Each structure stands twice: as structure tokens, then as C-alpha cells.
PDB file of C-alpha atoms in Angstrom:
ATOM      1  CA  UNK W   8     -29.329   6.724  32.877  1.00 60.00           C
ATOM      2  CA  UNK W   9     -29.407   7.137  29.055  1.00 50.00           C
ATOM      3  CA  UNK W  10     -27.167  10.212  29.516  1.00 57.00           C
ATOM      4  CA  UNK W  11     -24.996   8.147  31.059  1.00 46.00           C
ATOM      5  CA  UNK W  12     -24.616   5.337  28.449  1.00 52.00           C
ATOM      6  CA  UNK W  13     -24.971   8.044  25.385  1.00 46.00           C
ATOM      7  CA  UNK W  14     -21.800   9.630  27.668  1.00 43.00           C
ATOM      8  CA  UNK W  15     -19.614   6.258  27.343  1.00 41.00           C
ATOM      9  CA  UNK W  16     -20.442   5.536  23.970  1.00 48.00           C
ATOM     10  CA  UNK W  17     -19.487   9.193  22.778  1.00 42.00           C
ATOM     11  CA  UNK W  18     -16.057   9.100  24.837  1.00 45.00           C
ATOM     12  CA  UNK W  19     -15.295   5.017  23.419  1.00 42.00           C
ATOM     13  CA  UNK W  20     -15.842   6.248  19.511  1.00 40.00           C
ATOM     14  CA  UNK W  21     -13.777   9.261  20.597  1.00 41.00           C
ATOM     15  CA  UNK W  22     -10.869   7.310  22.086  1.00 40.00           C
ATOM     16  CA  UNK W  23     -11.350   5.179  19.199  1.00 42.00           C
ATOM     17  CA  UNK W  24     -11.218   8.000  16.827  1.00 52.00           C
ATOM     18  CA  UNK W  25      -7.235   9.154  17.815  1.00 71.00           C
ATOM     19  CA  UNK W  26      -5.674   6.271  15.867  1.00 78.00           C
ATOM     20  CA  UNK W  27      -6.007   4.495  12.843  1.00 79.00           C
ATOM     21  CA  UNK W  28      -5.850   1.015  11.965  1.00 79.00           C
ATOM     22  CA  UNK W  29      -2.193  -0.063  10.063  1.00 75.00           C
ATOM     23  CA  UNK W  30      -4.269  -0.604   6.624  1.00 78.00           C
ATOM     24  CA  UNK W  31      -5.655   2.604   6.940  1.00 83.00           C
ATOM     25  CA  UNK W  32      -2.441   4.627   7.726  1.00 81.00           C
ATOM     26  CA  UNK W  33      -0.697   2.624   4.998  1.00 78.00           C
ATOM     27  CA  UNK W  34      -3.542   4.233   2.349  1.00 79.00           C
ATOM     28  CA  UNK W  35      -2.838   7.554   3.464  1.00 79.00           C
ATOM     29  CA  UNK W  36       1.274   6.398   3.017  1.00 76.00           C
ATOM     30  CA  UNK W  37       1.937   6.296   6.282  1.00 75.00           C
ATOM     31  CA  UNK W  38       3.612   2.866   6.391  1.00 66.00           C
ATOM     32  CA  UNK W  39       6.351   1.999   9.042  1.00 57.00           C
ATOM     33  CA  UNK W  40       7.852   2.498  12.378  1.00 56.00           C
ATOM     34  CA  UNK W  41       6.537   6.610  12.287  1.00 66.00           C
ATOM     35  CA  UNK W  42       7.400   8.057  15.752  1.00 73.00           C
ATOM     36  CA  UNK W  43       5.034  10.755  16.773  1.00 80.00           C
ATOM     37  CA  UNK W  44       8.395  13.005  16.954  1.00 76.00           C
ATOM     38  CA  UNK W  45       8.376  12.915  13.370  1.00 76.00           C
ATOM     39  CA  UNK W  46       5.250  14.162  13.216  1.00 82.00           C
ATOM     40  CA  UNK W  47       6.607  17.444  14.871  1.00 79.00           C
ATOM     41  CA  UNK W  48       9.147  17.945  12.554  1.00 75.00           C
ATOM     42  CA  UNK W  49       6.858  17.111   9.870  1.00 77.00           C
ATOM     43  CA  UNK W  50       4.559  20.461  11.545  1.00 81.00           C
ATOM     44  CA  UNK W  51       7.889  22.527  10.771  1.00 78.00           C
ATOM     45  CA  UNK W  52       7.489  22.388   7.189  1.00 77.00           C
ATOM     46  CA  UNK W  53       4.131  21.297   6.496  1.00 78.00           C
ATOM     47  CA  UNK W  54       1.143  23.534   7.241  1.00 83.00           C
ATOM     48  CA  UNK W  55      -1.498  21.384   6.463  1.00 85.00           C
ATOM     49  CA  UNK W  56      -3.436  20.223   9.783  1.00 90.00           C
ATOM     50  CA  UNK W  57      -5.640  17.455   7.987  1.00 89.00           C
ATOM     51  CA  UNK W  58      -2.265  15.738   7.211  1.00 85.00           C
ATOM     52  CA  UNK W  59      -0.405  16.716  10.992  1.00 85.00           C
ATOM     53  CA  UNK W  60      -3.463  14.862  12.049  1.00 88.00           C
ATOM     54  CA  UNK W  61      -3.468  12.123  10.097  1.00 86.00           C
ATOM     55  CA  UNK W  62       0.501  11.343  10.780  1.00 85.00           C
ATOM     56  CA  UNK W  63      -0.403  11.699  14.903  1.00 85.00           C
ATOM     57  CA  UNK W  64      -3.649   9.356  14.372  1.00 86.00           C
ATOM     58  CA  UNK W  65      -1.138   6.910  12.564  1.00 84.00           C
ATOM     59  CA  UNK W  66       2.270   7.021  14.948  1.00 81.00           C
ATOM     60  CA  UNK W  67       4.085   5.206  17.779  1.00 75.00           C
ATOM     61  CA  UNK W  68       4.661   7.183  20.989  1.00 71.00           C
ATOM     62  CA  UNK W  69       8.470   7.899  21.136  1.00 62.00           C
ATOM     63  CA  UNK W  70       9.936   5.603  24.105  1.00 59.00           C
ATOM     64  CA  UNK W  71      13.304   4.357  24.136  1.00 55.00           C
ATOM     65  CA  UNK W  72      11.564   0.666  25.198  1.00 53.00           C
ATOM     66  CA  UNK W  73       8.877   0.561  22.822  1.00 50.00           C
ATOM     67  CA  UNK W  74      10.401   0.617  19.403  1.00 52.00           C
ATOM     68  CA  UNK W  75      13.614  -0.472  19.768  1.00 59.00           C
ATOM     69  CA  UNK W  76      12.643  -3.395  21.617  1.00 70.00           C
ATOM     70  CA  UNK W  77      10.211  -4.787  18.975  1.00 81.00           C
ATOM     71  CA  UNK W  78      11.665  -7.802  17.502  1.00 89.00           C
ATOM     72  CA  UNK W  79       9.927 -10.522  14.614  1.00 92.00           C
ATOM     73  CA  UNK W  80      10.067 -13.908  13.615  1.00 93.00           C
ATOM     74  CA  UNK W  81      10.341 -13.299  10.180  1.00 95.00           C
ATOM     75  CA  UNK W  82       9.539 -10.532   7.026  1.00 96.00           C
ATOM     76  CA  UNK W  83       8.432 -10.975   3.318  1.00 96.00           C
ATOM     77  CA  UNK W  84      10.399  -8.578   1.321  1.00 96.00           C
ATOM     78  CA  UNK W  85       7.237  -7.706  -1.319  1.00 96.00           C
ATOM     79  CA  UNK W  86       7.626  -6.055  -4.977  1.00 96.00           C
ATOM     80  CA  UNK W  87       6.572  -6.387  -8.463  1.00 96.00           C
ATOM     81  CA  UNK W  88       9.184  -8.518 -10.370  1.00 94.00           C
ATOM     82  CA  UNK W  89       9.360  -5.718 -13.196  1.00 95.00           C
ATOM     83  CA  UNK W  90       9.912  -3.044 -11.118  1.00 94.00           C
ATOM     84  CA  UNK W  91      12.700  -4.330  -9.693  1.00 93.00           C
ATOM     85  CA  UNK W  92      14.634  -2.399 -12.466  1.00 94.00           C
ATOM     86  CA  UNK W  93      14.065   0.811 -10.681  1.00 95.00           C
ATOM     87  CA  UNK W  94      15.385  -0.570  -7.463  1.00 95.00           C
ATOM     88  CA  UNK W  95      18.829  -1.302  -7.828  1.00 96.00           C
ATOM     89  CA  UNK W  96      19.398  -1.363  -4.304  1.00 95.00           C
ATOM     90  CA  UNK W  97      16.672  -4.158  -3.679  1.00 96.00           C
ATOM     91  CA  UNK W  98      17.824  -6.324  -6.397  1.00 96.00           C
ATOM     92  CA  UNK W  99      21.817  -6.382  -4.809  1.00 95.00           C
ATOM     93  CA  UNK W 100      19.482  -7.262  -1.191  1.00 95.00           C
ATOM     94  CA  UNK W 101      17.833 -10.153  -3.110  1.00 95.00           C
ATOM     95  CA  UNK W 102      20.653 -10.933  -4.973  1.00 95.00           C
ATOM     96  CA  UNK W 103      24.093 -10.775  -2.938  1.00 95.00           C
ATOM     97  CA  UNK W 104      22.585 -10.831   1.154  1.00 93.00           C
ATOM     98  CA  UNK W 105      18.907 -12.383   1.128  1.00 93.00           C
ATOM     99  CA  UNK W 106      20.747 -16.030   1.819  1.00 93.00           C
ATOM    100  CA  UNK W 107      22.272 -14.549   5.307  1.00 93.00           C
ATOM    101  CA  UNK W 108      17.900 -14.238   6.642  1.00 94.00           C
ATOM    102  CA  UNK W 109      16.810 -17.394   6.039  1.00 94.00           C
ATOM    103  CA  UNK W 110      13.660 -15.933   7.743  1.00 94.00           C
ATOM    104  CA  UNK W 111      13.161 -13.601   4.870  1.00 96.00           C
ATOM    105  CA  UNK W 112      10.651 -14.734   2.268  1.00 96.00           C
ATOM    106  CA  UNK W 113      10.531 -12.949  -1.304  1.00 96.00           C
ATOM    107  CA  UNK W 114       7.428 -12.510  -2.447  1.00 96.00           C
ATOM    108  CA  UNK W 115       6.697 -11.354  -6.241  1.00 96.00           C
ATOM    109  CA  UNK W 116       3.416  -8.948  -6.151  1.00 95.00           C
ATOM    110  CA  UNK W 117       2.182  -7.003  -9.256  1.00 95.00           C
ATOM    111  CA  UNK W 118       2.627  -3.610  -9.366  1.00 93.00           C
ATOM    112  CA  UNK W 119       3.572  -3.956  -5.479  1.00 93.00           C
ATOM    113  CA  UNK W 120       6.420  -1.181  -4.276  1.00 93.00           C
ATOM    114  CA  UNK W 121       8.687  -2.105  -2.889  1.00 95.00           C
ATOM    115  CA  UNK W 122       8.309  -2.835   1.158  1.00 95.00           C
ATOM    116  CA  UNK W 123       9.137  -5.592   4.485  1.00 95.00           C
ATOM    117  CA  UNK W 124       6.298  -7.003   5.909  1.00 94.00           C
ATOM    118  CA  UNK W 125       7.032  -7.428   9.378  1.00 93.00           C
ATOM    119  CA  UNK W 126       5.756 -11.069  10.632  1.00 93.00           C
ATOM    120  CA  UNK W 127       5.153 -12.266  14.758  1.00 90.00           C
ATOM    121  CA  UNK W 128       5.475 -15.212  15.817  1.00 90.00           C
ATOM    122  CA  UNK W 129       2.279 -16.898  14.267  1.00 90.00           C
ATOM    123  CA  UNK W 130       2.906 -15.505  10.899  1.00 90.00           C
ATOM    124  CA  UNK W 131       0.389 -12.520  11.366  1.00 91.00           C
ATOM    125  CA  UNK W 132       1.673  -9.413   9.515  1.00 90.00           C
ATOM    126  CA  UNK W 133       2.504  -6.911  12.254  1.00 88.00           C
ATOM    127  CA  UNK W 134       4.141  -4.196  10.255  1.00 87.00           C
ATOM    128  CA  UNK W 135       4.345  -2.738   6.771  1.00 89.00           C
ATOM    129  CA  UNK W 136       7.570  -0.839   6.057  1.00 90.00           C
ATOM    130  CA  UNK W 137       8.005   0.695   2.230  1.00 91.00           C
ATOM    131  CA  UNK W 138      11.672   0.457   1.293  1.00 93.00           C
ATOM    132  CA  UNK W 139      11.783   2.485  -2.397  1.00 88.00           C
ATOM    133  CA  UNK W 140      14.872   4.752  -1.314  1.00 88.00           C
ATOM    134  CA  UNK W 141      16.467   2.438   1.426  1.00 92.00           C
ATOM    135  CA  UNK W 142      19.939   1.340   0.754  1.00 93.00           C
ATOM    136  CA  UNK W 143      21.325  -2.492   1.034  1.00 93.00           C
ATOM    137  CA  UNK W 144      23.130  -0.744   3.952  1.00 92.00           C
ATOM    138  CA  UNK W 145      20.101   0.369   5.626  1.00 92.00           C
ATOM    139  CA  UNK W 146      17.892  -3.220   4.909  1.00 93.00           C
ATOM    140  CA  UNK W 147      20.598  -5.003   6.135  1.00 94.00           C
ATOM    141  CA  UNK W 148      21.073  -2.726   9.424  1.00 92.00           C
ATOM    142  CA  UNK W 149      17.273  -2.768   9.548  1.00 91.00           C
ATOM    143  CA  UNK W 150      16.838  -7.027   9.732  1.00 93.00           C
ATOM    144  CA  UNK W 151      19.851  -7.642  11.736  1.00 92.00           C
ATOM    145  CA  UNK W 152      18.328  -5.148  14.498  1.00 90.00           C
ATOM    146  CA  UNK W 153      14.318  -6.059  14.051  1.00 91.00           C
ATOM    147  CA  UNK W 154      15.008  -9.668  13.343  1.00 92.00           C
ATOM    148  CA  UNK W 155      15.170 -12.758  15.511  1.00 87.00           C
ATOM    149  CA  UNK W 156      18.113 -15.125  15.388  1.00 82.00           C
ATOM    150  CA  UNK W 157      17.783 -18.585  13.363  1.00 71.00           C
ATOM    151  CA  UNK W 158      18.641 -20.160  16.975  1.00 58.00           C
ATOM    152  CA  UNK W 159      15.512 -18.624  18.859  1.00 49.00           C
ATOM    153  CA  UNK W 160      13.158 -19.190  15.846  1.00 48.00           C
TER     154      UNK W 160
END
């Protein structure tokens, strides 16, 4: 009997042990929509298994419905106010196209890179995606796509 309970136990923690939780992948800088496929072609280049492992305990399973389908309520575009001067890109977002998301907060964090916080419908934080080399292009492509209209809100 205690074989069998010692048995379950050992396979739950090792279930448990394949991923990691989003806070824990975002201190090891994973942060984002990682597919596991990117993981491979991380192994192509990188030869270190602690860190192949790390990126598969922290991705998404590739799946044309999975990713592409997740949509939010609203984001918090996060970064310290006087780094902003290394992120030209981000300022002409806050500046020039931040009034076309109304669902977009700005939020001014100390020494915070610079990165969306993904909300769900209750306000919960769902996803953390750094943004340092993204183009206004690519935020704007990003929030059109991942965002929900004003009307459904």
C-alpha cells in the first residue's frame, strides 16, 4: 500500500517537475509566447542542456489553435520612465499610437525593461512579454492580433 502512494507522489512531483511557473521562467528570461519549436532551434546553436531544459520546462506546445487563438482584455505596457531614452521605438508607441488601445494602460516602474503584461478578463496578469528590440511595427501588429476589440470589452 505505501509503495503504492510513495509511487503517485513520486510520478505527481515528476509531472510537476516538466514545467515551470511564468515567474520562474521570466527569472531565467524566458518571458513570452516561447513555442517549444524554438527551443529546437535554440539546440542548433546552443550546447548547453541545463538551458535546452530550462527553455522546454518554460514553453507552449506548438499548435496552430493554441497560440494564435489566445486573445486579452487588456495589457500594461511597463518601463522605467528614464529608460525610455534607450527605447526609441517605445516612446513613438506611447507617444504617436497608445490612444488607438484604449485597453492599454502605461505603467511607469523603476528600473523596469521594457515589456506587455498580458491581462484576462478579471485583470489577472496572464502573460509577460519583454519588448527591448520590438519595433512600433511589431507592438502594433502584436495588440491588434492578441487584443480584444473596445466593442466586446
Amino acid at each position: 500500500m505505501w509503495k503504492l502512494i510513495y509511487a503517485v507522489i513520486l510520478l505527481f512531483v515528476c509531472s510537476r517537475a516538466d514545467k515551470l511557473s511564468s515567474k520562474e521562467c521570466e527569472d531565467l528570461g524566458f518571458t513570452g509566447l516561447a513555442l517549444c519549436s524554438d527551443c529546437n532551434a535554440l539546440a542548433e546553436y546552443v550546447k548547453d542542456q541545463e538551458l535546452l531544459s530550462d527553455c522546454k520546462k518554460c514553453c507552449a506546445e506548438d499548435s496552430d489553435d493554441s497560440i494564435s487563438k489566445i486573445i486579452y482584455s487588456g495589457a500594461v505596457l511597463e518601463v522605467c520612465m528614464r529608460k525610455l531614452v534607450f527605447y526609441p521605438e517605445v516612446v513613438s508607441f506611447i507617444e504617436d499610437e497608445k490612444e488607438k488601445f484604449p485597453s492599454v494602460k502605461i505603467q511607469y516602474l523603476f528600473n523596469a525593461p521594457p515589456k506587455l503584461i498580458m491581462l484576462d478578463d478579471a485583470g489577472q496578469h496572464k502573460e509577460i512579454i519583454r519588448i527591448d528590440n520590438w519595433k512600433r511595427e511589431h507592438m502594433l501588429e502584436f495588440l491588434r492580433a492578441k487584443l480584444k476589440p473596445i466593442a466586446a470589452i
